[in-house]
Amino acid sequence: MAKNKGTRILITLECTECRTNTNKRSTGVSRYLTQKNRRNNPQRIELKKYCPHCNKQTIHKEIK
């Protein structure tokens, strides 16, 4: 039998402070690639992750 399209999709998480912070350690924006379950989390997710550019833990939001 053929499987239907899975509920897990790949998403990109981007640092929210890198866009507005000018006093960061280096230039660039921190991005993480992860998966989420479409049925359990239909809305956009926010996770606290380490940003090497800000040199601290910041909130990373899902982008399209």
Tab-separated table of N, CA and C in Angstrom:
chain	number	residue	atom	x	y	z
A	1	MET	N	0.823	-1.178	0.000
A	1	MET	CA	0.000	0.000	0.000
A	1	MET	C	0.875	1.253	0.000
A	2	ALA	N	0.409	2.254	-0.638
A	2	ALA	CA	1.147	3.514	-0.696
A	2	ALA	C	0.834	4.349	0.540
A	3	LYS	N	1.859	4.997	1.057
A	3	LYS	CA	1.671	5.865	2.223
A	3	LYS	C	1.183	7.233	1.771
A	4	ASN	N	0.345	7.842	2.609
A	4	ASN	CA	-0.088	9.202	2.295
A	4	ASN	C	0.977	10.190	2.762
A	5	LYS	N	0.788	11.442	2.439
A	5	LYS	CA	1.753	12.468	2.822
A	5	LYS	C	1.822	12.560	4.342
A	6	GLY	N	3.021	12.567	4.895
A	6	GLY	CA	3.196	12.568	6.334
A	6	GLY	C	2.740	13.847	6.998
A	7	THR	N	2.541	13.771	8.318
A	7	THR	CA	2.108	14.945	9.057
A	7	THR	C	3.289	15.783	9.496
A	8	ARG	N	4.497	15.229	9.422
A	8	ARG	CA	5.684	15.977	9.829
A	8	ARG	C	6.239	16.760	8.650
A	9	ILE	N	6.524	18.057	8.882
A	9	ILE	CA	7.080	18.909	7.832
A	9	ILE	C	8.344	19.595	8.347
A	10	LEU	N	9.221	19.953	7.424
A	10	LEU	CA	10.443	20.684	7.769
A	10	LEU	C	10.127	22.166	7.892
A	11	ILE	N	10.654	22.783	8.949
A	11	ILE	CA	10.462	24.219	9.148
A	11	ILE	C	11.808	24.856	9.452
A	12	THR	N	11.899	26.163	9.252
A	12	THR	CA	13.098	26.932	9.564
A	12	THR	C	12.792	27.877	10.708
A	13	LEU	N	13.666	27.872	11.726
A	13	LEU	CA	13.532	28.775	12.863
A	13	LEU	C	14.593	29.858	12.742
A	14	GLU	N	14.185	31.124	12.892
A	14	GLU	CA	15.105	32.248	12.751
A	14	GLU	C	15.120	33.086	14.021
A	15	CYS	N	16.309	33.577	14.403
A	15	CYS	CA	16.478	34.382	15.603
A	15	CYS	C	15.729	35.703	15.453
A	16	THR	N	14.999	36.092	16.504
A	16	THR	CA	14.229	37.331	16.452
A	16	THR	C	15.079	38.541	16.816
A	17	GLU	N	16.142	38.356	17.591
A	17	GLU	CA	16.968	39.482	18.026
A	17	GLU	C	18.044	39.862	17.018
A	18	CYS	N	18.429	38.965	16.151
A	18	CYS	CA	19.478	39.251	15.164
A	18	CYS	C	19.040	40.312	14.159
A	19	ARG	N	17.749	40.381	13.887
A	19	ARG	CA	17.257	41.348	12.900
A	19	ARG	C	17.346	42.776	13.409
A	20	THR	N	17.183	42.978	14.734
A	20	THR	CA	17.129	44.334	15.276
A	20	THR	C	18.363	44.704	16.096
A	21	ASN	N	19.141	43.732	16.546
A	21	ASN	CA	20.282	44.004	17.423
A	21	ASN	C	21.506	44.428	16.610
A	22	THR	N	22.061	45.612	16.895
A	22	THR	CA	23.261	46.074	16.186
A	22	THR	C	24.531	45.768	16.976
A	23	ASN	N	24.409	45.442	18.259
A	23	ASN	CA	25.574	45.165	19.101
A	23	ASN	C	25.846	43.678	19.233
A	24	LYS	N	25.673	42.909	18.163
A	24	LYS	CA	25.917	41.482	18.243
A	24	LYS	C	27.367	41.161	17.919
A	25	ARG	N	27.766	39.948	18.230
A	25	ARG	CA	29.156	39.538	18.103
A	25	ARG	C	29.631	39.513	16.657
A	26	SER	N	28.798	39.020	15.749
A	26	SER	CA	29.175	38.954	14.334
A	26	SER	C	27.946	39.222	13.474
A	27	THR	N	28.164	39.463	12.185
A	27	THR	CA	27.048	39.728	11.282
A	27	THR	C	26.374	38.425	10.891
A	28	GLY	N	25.131	38.509	10.503
A	28	GLY	CA	24.395	37.327	10.070
A	28	GLY	C	23.193	37.069	10.945
A	29	VAL	N	22.405	36.059	10.541
A	29	VAL	CA	21.196	35.680	11.268
A	29	VAL	C	21.266	34.188	11.547
A	30	SER	N	20.953	33.816	12.786
A	30	SER	CA	20.970	32.407	13.182
A	30	SER	C	19.709	31.715	12.699
A	31	ARG	N	19.865	30.561	12.047
A	31	ARG	CA	18.725	29.775	11.577
A	31	ARG	C	18.937	28.314	11.909
A	32	TYR	N	17.862	27.667	12.338
A	32	TYR	CA	17.859	26.237	12.634
A	32	TYR	C	16.817	25.565	11.758
A	33	LEU	N	17.097	24.322	11.350
A	33	LEU	CA	16.167	23.521	10.570
A	33	LEU	C	15.667	22.405	11.470
A	34	THR	N	14.342	22.250	11.580
A	34	THR	CA	13.760	21.239	12.444
A	34	THR	C	12.446	20.754	11.844
A	35	GLN	N	11.799	19.805	12.522
A	35	GLN	CA	10.527	19.264	12.065
A	35	GLN	C	9.435	19.587	13.063
A	36	LYS	N	8.209	19.659	12.567
A	36	LYS	CA	7.068	19.801	13.465
A	36	LYS	C	5.926	18.958	12.936
A	37	ASN	N	5.044	18.580	13.849
A	37	ASN	CA	3.875	17.798	13.495
A	37	ASN	C	2.742	18.758	13.149
A	38	ARG	N	2.227	18.624	11.959
A	38	ARG	CA	1.187	19.517	11.458
A	38	ARG	C	-0.108	19.431	12.257
A	39	ARG	N	-0.445	18.242	12.733
A	39	ARG	CA	-1.705	18.064	13.468
A	39	ARG	C	-1.615	18.605	14.888
A	40	ASN	N	-0.480	18.403	15.562
A	40	ASN	CA	-0.338	18.852	16.943
A	40	ASN	C	-0.058	20.348	17.043
A	41	ASN	N	0.668	20.910	16.074
A	41	ASN	CA	1.056	22.323	16.095
A	41	ASN	C	0.704	22.986	14.768
A	42	PRO	N	-0.560	23.303	14.540
A	42	PRO	CA	-0.910	23.946	13.258
A	42	PRO	C	-0.434	25.392	13.168
A	43	GLN	N	-0.276	26.068	14.314
A	43	GLN	CA	0.188	27.455	14.298
A	43	GLN	C	1.725	27.482	14.274
A	44	ARG	N	2.281	28.673	14.066
A	44	ARG	CA	3.741	28.826	14.033
A	44	ARG	C	4.308	28.637	15.431
A	45	ILE	N	5.472	27.995	15.503
A	45	ILE	CA	6.048	27.710	16.810
A	45	ILE	C	7.202	28.654	17.114
A	46	GLU	N	7.471	28.825	18.400
A	46	GLU	CA	8.600	29.613	18.891
A	46	GLU	C	9.366	28.752	19.877
A	47	LEU	N	10.675	28.662	19.696
A	47	LEU	CA	11.527	27.899	20.600
A	47	LEU	C	12.687	28.753	21.058
A	48	LYS	N	13.157	28.495	22.267
A	48	LYS	CA	14.322	29.199	22.777
A	48	LYS	C	15.556	28.386	22.402
A	49	LYS	N	16.414	28.947	21.552
A	49	LYS	CA	17.605	28.258	21.062
A	49	LYS	C	18.822	29.172	21.230
A	50	TYR	N	20.016	28.580	21.131
A	50	TYR	CA	21.257	29.350	21.235
A	50	TYR	C	21.551	30.028	19.906
A	51	CYS	N	21.844	31.327	19.968
A	51	CYS	CA	22.218	32.087	18.775
A	51	CYS	C	23.712	32.408	18.859
A	52	PRO	N	24.533	31.878	17.958
A	52	PRO	CA	25.971	32.158	18.005
A	52	PRO	C	26.316	33.606	17.646
A	53	HIS	N	25.419	34.303	16.962
A	53	HIS	CA	25.681	35.697	16.600
A	53	HIS	C	25.418	36.641	17.770
A	54	CYS	N	24.375	36.348	18.551
A	54	CYS	CA	24.068	37.153	19.739
A	54	CYS	C	24.830	36.654	20.962
A	55	ASN	N	25.359	35.447	20.879
A	55	ASN	CA	26.139	34.817	21.940
A	55	ASN	C	25.293	34.566	23.195
A	56	LYS	N	24.009	34.224	23.007
A	56	LYS	CA	23.122	33.891	24.121
A	56	LYS	C	21.902	33.150	23.598
A	57	GLN	N	21.055	32.666	24.519
A	57	GLN	CA	19.832	32.016	24.129
A	57	GLN	C	18.774	33.061	23.807
A	58	THR	N	18.134	32.918	22.645
A	58	THR	CA	17.103	33.860	22.227
A	58	THR	C	15.908	33.085	21.698
A	59	ILE	N	14.803	33.773	21.479
A	59	ILE	CA	13.612	33.148	20.906
A	59	ILE	C	13.771	33.069	19.388
A	60	HIS	N	13.559	31.889	18.862
A	60	HIS	CA	13.604	31.659	17.418
A	60	HIS	C	12.192	31.358	16.945
A	61	LYS	N	11.715	32.091	15.925
A	61	LYS	CA	10.371	31.912	15.408
A	61	LYS	C	10.419	31.205	14.071
A	62	GLU	N	9.329	30.527	13.774
A	62	GLU	CA	9.192	29.821	12.508
A	62	GLU	C	8.992	30.822	11.378
A	63	ILE	N	9.734	30.637	10.287
A	63	ILE	CA	9.556	31.481	9.096
A	63	ILE	C	9.096	30.596	7.958
A	64	LYS	N	8.589	31.205	6.909
A	64	LYS	CA	8.106	30.439	5.767
A	64	LYS	C	9.229	30.030	4.869
